[in-house]
Short mmCIF file of C-alpha atoms and ligand atoms in Angstrom, two decimals:
data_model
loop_
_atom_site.label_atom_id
_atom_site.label_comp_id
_atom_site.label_asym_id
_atom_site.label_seq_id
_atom_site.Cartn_x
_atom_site.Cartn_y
_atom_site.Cartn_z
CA UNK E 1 29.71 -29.59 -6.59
CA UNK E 2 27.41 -31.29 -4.34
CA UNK E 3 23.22 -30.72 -5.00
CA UNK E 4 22.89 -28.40 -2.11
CA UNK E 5 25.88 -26.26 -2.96
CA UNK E 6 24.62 -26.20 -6.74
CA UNK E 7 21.05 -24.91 -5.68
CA UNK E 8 22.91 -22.26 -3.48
CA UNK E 9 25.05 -20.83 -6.16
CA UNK E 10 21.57 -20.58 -8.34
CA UNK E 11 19.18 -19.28 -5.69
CA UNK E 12 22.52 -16.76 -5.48
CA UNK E 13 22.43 -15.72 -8.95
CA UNK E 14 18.75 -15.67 -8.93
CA UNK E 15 18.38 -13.02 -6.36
CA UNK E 16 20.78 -10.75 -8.17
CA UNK E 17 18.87 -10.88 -11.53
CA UNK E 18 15.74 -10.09 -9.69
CA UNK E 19 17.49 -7.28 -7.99
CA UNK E 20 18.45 -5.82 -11.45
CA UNK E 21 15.43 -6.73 -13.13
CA UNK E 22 13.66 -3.82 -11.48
CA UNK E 23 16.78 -2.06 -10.12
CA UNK E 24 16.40 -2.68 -6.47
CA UNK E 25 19.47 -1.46 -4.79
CA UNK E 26 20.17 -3.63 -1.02
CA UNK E 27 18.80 -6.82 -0.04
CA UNK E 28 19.81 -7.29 3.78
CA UNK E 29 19.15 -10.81 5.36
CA UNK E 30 18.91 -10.97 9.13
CA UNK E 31 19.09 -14.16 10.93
CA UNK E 32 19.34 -14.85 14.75
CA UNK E 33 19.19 -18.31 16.44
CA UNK E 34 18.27 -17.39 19.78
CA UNK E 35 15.29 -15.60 19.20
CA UNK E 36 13.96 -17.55 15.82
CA UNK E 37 14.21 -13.98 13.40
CA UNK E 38 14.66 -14.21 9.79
CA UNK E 39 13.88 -11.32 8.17
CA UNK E 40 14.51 -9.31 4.96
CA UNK E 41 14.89 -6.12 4.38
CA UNK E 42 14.61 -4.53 0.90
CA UNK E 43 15.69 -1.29 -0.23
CA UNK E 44 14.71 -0.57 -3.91
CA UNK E 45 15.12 3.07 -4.26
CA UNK E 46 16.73 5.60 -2.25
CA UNK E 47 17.35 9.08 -4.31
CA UNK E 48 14.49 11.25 -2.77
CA UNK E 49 15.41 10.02 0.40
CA UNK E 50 15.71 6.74 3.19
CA UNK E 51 13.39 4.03 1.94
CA UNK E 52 10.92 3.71 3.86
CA UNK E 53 8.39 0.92 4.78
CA UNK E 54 6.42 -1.52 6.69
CA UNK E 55 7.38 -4.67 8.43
CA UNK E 56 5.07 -7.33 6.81
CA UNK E 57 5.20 -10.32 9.49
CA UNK E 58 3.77 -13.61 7.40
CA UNK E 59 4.42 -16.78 7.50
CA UNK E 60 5.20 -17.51 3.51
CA UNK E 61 5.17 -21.04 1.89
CA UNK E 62 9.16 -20.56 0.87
CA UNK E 63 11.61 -17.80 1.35
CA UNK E 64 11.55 -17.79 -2.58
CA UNK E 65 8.09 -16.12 -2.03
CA UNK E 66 9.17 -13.83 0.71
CA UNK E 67 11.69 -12.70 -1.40
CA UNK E 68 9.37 -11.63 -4.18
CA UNK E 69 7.25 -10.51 -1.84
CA UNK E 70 9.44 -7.89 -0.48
CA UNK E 71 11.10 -6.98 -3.79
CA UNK E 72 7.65 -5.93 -5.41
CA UNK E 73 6.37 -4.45 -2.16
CA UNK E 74 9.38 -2.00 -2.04
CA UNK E 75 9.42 -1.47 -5.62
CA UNK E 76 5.46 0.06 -5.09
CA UNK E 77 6.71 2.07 -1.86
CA UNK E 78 9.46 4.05 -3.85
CA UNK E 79 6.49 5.03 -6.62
CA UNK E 80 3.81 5.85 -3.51
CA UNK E 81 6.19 8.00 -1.64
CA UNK E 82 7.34 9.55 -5.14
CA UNK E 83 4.09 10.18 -6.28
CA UNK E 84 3.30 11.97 -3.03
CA UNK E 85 5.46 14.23 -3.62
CA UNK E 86 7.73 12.78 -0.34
CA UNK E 87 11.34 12.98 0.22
CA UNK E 88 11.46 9.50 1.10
CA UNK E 89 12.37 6.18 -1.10
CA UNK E 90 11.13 3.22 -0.95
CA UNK E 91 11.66 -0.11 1.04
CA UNK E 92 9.99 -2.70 2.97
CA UNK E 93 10.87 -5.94 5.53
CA UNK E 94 9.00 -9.27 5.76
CA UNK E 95 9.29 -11.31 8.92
CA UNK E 96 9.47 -15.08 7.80
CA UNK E 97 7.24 -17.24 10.56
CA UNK E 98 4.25 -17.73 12.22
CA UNK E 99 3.62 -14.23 14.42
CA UNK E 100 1.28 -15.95 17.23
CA UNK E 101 4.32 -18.21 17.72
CA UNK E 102 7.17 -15.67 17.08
CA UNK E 103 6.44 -12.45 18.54
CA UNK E 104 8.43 -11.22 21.82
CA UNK E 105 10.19 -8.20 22.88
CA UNK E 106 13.63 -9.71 22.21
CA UNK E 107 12.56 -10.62 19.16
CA UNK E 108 11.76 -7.32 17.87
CA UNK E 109 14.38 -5.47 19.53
CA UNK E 110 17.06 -7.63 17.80
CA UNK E 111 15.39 -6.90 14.72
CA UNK E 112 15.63 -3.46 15.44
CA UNK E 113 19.02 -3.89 15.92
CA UNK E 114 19.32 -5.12 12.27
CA UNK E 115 17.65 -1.59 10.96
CA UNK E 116 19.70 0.46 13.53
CA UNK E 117 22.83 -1.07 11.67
CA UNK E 118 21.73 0.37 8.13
CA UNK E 119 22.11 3.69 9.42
CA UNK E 120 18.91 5.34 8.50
CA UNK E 121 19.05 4.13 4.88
CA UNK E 122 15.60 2.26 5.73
CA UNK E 123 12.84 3.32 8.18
CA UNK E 124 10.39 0.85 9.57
CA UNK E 125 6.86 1.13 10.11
CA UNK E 126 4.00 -1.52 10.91
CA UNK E 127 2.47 -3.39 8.11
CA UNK E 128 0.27 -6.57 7.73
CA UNK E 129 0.94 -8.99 10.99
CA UNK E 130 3.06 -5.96 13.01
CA UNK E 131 1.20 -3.62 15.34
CA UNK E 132 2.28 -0.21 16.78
CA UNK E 133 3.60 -2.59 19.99
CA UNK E 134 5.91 -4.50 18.28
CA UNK E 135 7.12 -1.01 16.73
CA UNK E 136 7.92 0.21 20.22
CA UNK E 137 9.77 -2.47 20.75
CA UNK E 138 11.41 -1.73 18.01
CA UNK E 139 12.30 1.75 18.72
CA UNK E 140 14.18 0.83 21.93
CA UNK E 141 16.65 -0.02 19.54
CA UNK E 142 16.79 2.72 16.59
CA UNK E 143 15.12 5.90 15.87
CA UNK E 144 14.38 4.79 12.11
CA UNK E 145 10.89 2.99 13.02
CA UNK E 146 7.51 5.82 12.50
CA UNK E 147 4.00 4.50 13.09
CA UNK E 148 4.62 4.81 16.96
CA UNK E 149 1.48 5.41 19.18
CA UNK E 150 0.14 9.20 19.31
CA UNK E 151 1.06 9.24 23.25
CA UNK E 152 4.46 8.15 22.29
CA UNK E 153 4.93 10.91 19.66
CA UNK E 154 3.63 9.12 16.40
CA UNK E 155 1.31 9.55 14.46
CA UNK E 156 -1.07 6.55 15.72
CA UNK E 157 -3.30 4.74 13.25
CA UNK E 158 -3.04 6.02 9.69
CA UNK E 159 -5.75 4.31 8.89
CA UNK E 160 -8.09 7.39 8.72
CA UNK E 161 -5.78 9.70 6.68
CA UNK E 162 -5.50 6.64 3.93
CA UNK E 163 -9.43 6.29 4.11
CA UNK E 164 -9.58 10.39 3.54
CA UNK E 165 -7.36 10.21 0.96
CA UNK E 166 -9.08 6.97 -1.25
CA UNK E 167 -12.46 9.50 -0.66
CA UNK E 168 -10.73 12.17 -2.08
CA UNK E 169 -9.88 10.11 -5.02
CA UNK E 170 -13.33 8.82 -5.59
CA UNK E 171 -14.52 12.23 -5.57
CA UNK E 172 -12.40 12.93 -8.40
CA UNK E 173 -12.85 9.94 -10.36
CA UNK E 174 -16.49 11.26 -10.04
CA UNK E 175 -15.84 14.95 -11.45
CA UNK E 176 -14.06 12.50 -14.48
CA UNK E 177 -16.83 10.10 -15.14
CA UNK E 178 -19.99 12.20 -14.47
CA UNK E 179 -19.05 15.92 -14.16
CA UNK E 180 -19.43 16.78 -10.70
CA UNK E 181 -17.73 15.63 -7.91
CA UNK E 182 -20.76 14.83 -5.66
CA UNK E 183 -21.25 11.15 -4.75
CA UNK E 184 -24.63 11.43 -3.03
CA UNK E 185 -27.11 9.07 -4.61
CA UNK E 186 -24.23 7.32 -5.92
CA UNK E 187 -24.18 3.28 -5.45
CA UNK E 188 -20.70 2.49 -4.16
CA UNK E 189 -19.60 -1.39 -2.75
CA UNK E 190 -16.75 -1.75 -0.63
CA UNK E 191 -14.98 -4.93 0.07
CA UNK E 192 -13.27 -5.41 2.75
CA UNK E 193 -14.66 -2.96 6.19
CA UNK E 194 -11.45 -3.00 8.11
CA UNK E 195 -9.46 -0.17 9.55
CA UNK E 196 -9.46 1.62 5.95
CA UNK E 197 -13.10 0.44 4.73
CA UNK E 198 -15.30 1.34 7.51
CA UNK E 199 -13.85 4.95 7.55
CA UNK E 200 -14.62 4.99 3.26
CA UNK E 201 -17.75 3.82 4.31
CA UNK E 202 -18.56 6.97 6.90
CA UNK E 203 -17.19 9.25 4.52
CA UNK E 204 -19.35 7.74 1.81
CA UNK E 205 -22.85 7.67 3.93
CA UNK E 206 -22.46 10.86 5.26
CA UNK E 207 -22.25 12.45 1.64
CA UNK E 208 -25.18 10.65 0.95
CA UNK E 209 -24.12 7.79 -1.27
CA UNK E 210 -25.72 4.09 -0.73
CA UNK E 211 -23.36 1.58 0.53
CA UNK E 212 -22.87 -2.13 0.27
CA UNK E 213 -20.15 -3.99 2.12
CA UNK E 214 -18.82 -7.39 2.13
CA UNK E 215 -16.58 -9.01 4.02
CA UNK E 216 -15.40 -12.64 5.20
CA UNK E 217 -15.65 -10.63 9.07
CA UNK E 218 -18.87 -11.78 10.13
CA UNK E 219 -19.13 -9.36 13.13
CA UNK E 220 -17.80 -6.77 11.63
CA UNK E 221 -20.25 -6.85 8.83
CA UNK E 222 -22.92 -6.88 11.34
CA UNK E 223 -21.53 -3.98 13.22
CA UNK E 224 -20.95 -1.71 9.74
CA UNK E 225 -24.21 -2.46 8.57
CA UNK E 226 -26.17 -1.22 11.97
CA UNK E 227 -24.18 1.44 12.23
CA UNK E 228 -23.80 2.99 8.14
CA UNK E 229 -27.30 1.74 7.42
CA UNK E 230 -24.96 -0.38 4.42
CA UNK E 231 -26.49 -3.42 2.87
CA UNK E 232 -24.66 -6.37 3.21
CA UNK E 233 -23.62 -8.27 0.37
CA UNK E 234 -22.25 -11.78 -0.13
CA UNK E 235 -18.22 -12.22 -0.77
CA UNK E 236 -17.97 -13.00 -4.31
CA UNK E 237 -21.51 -11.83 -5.30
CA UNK E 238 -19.38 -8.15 -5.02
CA UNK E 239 -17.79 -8.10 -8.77
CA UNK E 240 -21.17 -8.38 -10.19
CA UNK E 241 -23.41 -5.94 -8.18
CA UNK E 242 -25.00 -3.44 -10.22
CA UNK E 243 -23.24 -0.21 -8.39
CA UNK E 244 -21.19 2.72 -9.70
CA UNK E 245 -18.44 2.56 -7.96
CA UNK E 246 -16.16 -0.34 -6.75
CA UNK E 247 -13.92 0.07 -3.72
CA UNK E 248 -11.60 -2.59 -3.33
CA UNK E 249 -10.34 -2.08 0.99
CA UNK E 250 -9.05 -5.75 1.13
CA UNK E 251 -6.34 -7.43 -0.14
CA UNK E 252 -4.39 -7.30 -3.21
CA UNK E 253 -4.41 -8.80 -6.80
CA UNK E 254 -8.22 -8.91 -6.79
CA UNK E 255 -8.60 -7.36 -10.16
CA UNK E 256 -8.30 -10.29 -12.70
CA UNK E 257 -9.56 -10.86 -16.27
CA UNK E 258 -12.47 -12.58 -14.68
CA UNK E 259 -13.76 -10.52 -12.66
CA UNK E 260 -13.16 -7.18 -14.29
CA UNK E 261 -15.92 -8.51 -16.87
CA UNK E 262 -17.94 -8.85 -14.42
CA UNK E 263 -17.87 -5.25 -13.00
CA UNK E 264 -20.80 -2.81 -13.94
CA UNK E 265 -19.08 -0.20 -12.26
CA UNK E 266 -17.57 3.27 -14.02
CA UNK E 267 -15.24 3.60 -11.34
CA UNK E 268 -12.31 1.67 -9.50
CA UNK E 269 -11.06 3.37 -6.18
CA UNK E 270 -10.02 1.63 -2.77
CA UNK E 271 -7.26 1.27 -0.79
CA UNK E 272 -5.82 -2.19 -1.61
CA UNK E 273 -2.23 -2.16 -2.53
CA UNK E 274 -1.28 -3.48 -5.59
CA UNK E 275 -4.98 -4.39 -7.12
CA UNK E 276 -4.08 -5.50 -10.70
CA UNK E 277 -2.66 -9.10 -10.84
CA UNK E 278 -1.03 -7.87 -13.81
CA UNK E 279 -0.48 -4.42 -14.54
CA UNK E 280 -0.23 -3.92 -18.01
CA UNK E 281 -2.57 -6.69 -18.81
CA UNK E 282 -5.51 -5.61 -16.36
CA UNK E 283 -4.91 -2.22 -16.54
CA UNK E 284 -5.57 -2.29 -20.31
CA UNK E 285 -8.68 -4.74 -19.69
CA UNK E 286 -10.26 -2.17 -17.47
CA UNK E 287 -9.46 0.66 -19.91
CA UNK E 288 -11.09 -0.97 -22.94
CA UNK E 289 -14.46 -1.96 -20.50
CA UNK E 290 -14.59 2.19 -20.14
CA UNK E 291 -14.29 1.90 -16.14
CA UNK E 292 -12.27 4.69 -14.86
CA UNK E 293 -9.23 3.26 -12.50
CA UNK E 294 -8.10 5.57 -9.70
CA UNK E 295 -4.55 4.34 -9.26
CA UNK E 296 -3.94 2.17 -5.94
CA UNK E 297 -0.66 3.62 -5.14
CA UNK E 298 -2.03 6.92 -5.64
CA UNK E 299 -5.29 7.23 -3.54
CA UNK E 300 -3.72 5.01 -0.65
CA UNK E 301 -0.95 7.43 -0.29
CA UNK E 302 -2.68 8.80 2.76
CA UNK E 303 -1.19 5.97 5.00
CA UNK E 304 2.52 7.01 4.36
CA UNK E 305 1.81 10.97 3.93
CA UNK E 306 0.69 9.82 7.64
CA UNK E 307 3.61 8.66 8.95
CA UNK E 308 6.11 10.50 7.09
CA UNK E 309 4.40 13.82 8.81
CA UNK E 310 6.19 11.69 11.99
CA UNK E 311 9.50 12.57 10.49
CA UNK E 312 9.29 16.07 10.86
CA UNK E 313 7.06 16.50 14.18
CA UNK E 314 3.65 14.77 13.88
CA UNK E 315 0.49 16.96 12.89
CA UNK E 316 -2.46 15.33 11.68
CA UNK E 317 -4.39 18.71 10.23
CA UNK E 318 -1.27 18.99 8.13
CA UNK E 319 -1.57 15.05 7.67
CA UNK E 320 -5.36 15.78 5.93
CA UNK E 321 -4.20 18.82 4.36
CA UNK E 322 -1.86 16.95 1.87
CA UNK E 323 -4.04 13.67 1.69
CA UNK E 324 -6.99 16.30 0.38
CA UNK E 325 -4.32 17.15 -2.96
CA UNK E 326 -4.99 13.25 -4.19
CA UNK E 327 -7.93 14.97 -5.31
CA UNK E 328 -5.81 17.32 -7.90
CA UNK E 329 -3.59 14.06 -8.52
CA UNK E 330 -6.29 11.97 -9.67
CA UNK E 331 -7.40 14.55 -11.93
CA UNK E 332 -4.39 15.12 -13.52
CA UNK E 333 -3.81 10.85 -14.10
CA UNK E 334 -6.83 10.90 -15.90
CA UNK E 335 -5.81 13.70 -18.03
CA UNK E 336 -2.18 12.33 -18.54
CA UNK E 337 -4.00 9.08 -19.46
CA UNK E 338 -6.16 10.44 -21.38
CA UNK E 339 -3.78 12.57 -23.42
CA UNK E 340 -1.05 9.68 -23.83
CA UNK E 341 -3.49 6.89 -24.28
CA UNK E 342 -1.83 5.18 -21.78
CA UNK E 343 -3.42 3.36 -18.96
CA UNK E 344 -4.44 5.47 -15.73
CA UNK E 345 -1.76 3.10 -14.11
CA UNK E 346 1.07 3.89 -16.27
CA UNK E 347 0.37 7.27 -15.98
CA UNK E 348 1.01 7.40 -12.45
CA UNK E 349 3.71 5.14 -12.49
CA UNK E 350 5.15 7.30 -15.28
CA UNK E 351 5.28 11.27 -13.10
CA UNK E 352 6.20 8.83 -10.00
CA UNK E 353 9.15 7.56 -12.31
CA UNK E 354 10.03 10.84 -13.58
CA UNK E 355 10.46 12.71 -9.94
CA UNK E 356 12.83 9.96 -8.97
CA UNK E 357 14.67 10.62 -12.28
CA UNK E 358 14.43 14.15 -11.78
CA UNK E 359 15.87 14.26 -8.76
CA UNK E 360 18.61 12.43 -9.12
CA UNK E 361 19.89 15.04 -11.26
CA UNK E 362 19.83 17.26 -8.65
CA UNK E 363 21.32 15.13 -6.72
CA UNK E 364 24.54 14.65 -8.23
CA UNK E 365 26.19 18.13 -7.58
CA UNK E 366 27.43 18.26 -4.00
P1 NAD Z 401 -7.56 -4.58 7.59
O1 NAD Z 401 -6.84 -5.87 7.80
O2 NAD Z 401 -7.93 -3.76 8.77
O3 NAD Z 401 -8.91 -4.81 6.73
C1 NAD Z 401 -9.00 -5.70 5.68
C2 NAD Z 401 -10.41 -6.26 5.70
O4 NAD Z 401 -10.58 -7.08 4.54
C3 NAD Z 401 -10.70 -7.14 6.92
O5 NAD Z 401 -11.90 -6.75 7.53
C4 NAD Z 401 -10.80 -8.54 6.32
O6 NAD Z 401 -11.70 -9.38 7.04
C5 NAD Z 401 -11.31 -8.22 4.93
N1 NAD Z 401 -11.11 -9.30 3.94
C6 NAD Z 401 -10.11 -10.21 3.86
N2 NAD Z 401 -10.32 -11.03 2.82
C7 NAD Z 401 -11.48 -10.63 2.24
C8 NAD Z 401 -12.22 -11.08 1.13
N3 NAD Z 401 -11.83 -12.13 0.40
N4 NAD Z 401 -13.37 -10.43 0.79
C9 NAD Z 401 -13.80 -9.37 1.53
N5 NAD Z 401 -13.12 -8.91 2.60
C10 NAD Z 401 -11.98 -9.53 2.95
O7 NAD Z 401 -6.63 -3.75 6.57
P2 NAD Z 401 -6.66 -2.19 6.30
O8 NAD Z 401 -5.61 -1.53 7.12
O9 NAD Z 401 -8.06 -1.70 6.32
O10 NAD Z 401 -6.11 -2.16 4.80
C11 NAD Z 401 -6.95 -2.55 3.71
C12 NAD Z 401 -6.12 -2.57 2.44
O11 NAD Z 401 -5.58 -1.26 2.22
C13 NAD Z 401 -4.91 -3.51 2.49
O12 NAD Z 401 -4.71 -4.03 1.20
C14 NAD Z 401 -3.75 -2.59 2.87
O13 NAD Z 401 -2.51 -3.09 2.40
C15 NAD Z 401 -4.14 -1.32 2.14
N6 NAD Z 401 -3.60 -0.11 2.74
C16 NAD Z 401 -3.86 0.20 4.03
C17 NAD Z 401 -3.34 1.38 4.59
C18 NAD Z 401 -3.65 1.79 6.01
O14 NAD Z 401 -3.40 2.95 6.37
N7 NAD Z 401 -4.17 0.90 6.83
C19 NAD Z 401 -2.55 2.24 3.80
C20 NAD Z 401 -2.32 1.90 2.46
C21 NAD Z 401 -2.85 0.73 1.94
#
């Protein structure tokens, strides 16, 4: 067996043990020459329904990282969609390359092509490095792509319904920590004032509450700061600011054993996906400091409740309407949590496990 053949056969076996590690179901790999695609698409769950998920277009150091990537990503869609009560699994595709370079109609349509052929078992949408263009390039080719442009018939940008729905959360982690819900005079820092942030941080001023940003976006820091009266605060000078609330809005993994001691903050609630490096490690951490942890997958639900509303004929009122119930949720995490000393994390994780369980039940009589 030649070196090259040996490393196949591993990388082979490799993938299949991750698969079954956390019981992802397809792994589909799409290559074509002519227009430079390779792409993955991963479908980890599909009993409450199609998996559905963003294109993430990156260009990653290995495929060995893309493939983790898209594993863990879909793993947290199936929970989201779950735990928002959804009839929709979870799944999600990463573009391998550099998108400035990549990018062209061909080259999404033949990727469309590639979701068209999995029958509706997985449902794009845009993610990190895709935009609602490349989507309706992609829906020349299949039906199984939401996200689309509100002139088109989508739902347009669900960045306001996921901002609605991490406010709704903090409101709630507020009712938990202090008694009342209200987060006027409350000191709240956001990092990270892009399409999610700077709506947080309307929401937040006009209740009252005093805001500090940061972001590496110099403009945009400027801009936020004129126009939400928020202070401006350096980058890393965030985990230490004496505030009550921290709202992570950038990117994930922030939340490490460093940092978390530096926090003075009661609460955690943003919109990140996926803020704990390590779950059970960092969850626990922020548990024994007494900070109250809003669950990521939870409050950021807003986003998919967004553009799963596409599905079944777009309406944004109806959108809000069942973003606003992440208020209830959060509640009821905290009491789980609370009476199961377990982790506000594992508590969600744990009902969003259980529907999936649940329903497969159900699902087994014809
Ligand atoms: P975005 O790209 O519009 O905004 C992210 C912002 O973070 C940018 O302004 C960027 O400059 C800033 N940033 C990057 N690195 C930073 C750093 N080290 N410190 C401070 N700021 C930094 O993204 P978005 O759509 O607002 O999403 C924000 C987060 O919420 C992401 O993690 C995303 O995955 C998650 N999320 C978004 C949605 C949605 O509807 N857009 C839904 C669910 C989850």
């Amino acid at each position: 067996m030649t070196q090259a053949s040996e490393n196949a056969t591993n990388n082979g076996s490799n993938i299949f043990s991750q698969l079954a590690t956390f019981d992802h179901e397809q792994m589909v790999f799409c290559n074509d020459n002519a227009t430079g695609l390779r792409a993955i698409i991963c479908i980890h769950n599909t009993v409450l329904g199609p998996g559905l998920g963003g294109t993430r277009f990156y260009n990653y150091a290995s495929e060995q990282d893309a493939i983790i990537d898209v594993q863990r990503l879909a793993r947290g869609m199936s929970f989201k969609s779950s735990i928002a009560g959804l009839n929709l699994g979870g799944a999600k595709a990463v573009i391998m390359g550099d998108p400035s370079k990549l990018k062209s109609e061909a080259f999404f349509r033949k990727f469309g092509r590639f979701i068209e052929n999995l029958n509706g078992k997985y449902i794009t949408a845009e993610d990190v490095g895709t935009t609602t263009k490349d989507m309706e390039y992609i829906k020349m080719e299949t039906d199984n792509v939401v996200g689309l442009p509100e002139i088109k018939g989508g739902g347009g940008d669900p960045s306001p319904v996921t901002a609605y729905g991490v406010y709704m959360g903090m409101k709630a982690s507020a009712k938990e920590t202090w008694g009342s819900d209200s987060l006027s005079g409350k000191r709240v820092s956001v990092q990270g004032i892009g399409k999610v942030g700077e709506h947080l941080v309307e929401h937040l001023t006009k209740e009252g509450a005093k805001v500090y940003i940061a972001d590496v976006n110099q403009e945009a820091l400027a801009r936020v700061s004129k126009t939400y009266n928020a202070e401006v605060v350096a980058k890393d000078a965030i985990y230490g600011l004496d505030v009550d609330i921290f709202a992570p809005c950038a990117m994930g993994a922030i939340l490490n054993t460093e940092n978390i001691q530096q926090l003075k903050a009661a609460i955690i609630c943003g919109a990140a996906n996926n803020q704990l490096a390590d779950e059970v490690l960092h969850g626990k951490l922020i548990s024994n400091n007494n900070i109250n942890y809003a669950p990521d997958f939870l409050v950021n639900s807003g986003g998919i409740i967004n553009v799963y509303s596409e599905l079944t004929g777009y309406n944004r009122q109806i959108a809000y309407a069942q973003a606003e119930n992440i208020y209830n949720q959060t509640l009821e995490i905290y009491k789980k949590a609370k009476e199961d000393k377990i982790t506000t994390h594992h508590a969600a994780l744990q009902i969003a496990e259980k529907r999936i369980h649940d329903y497969a039940k159900v699902k087994s009589t014809y």
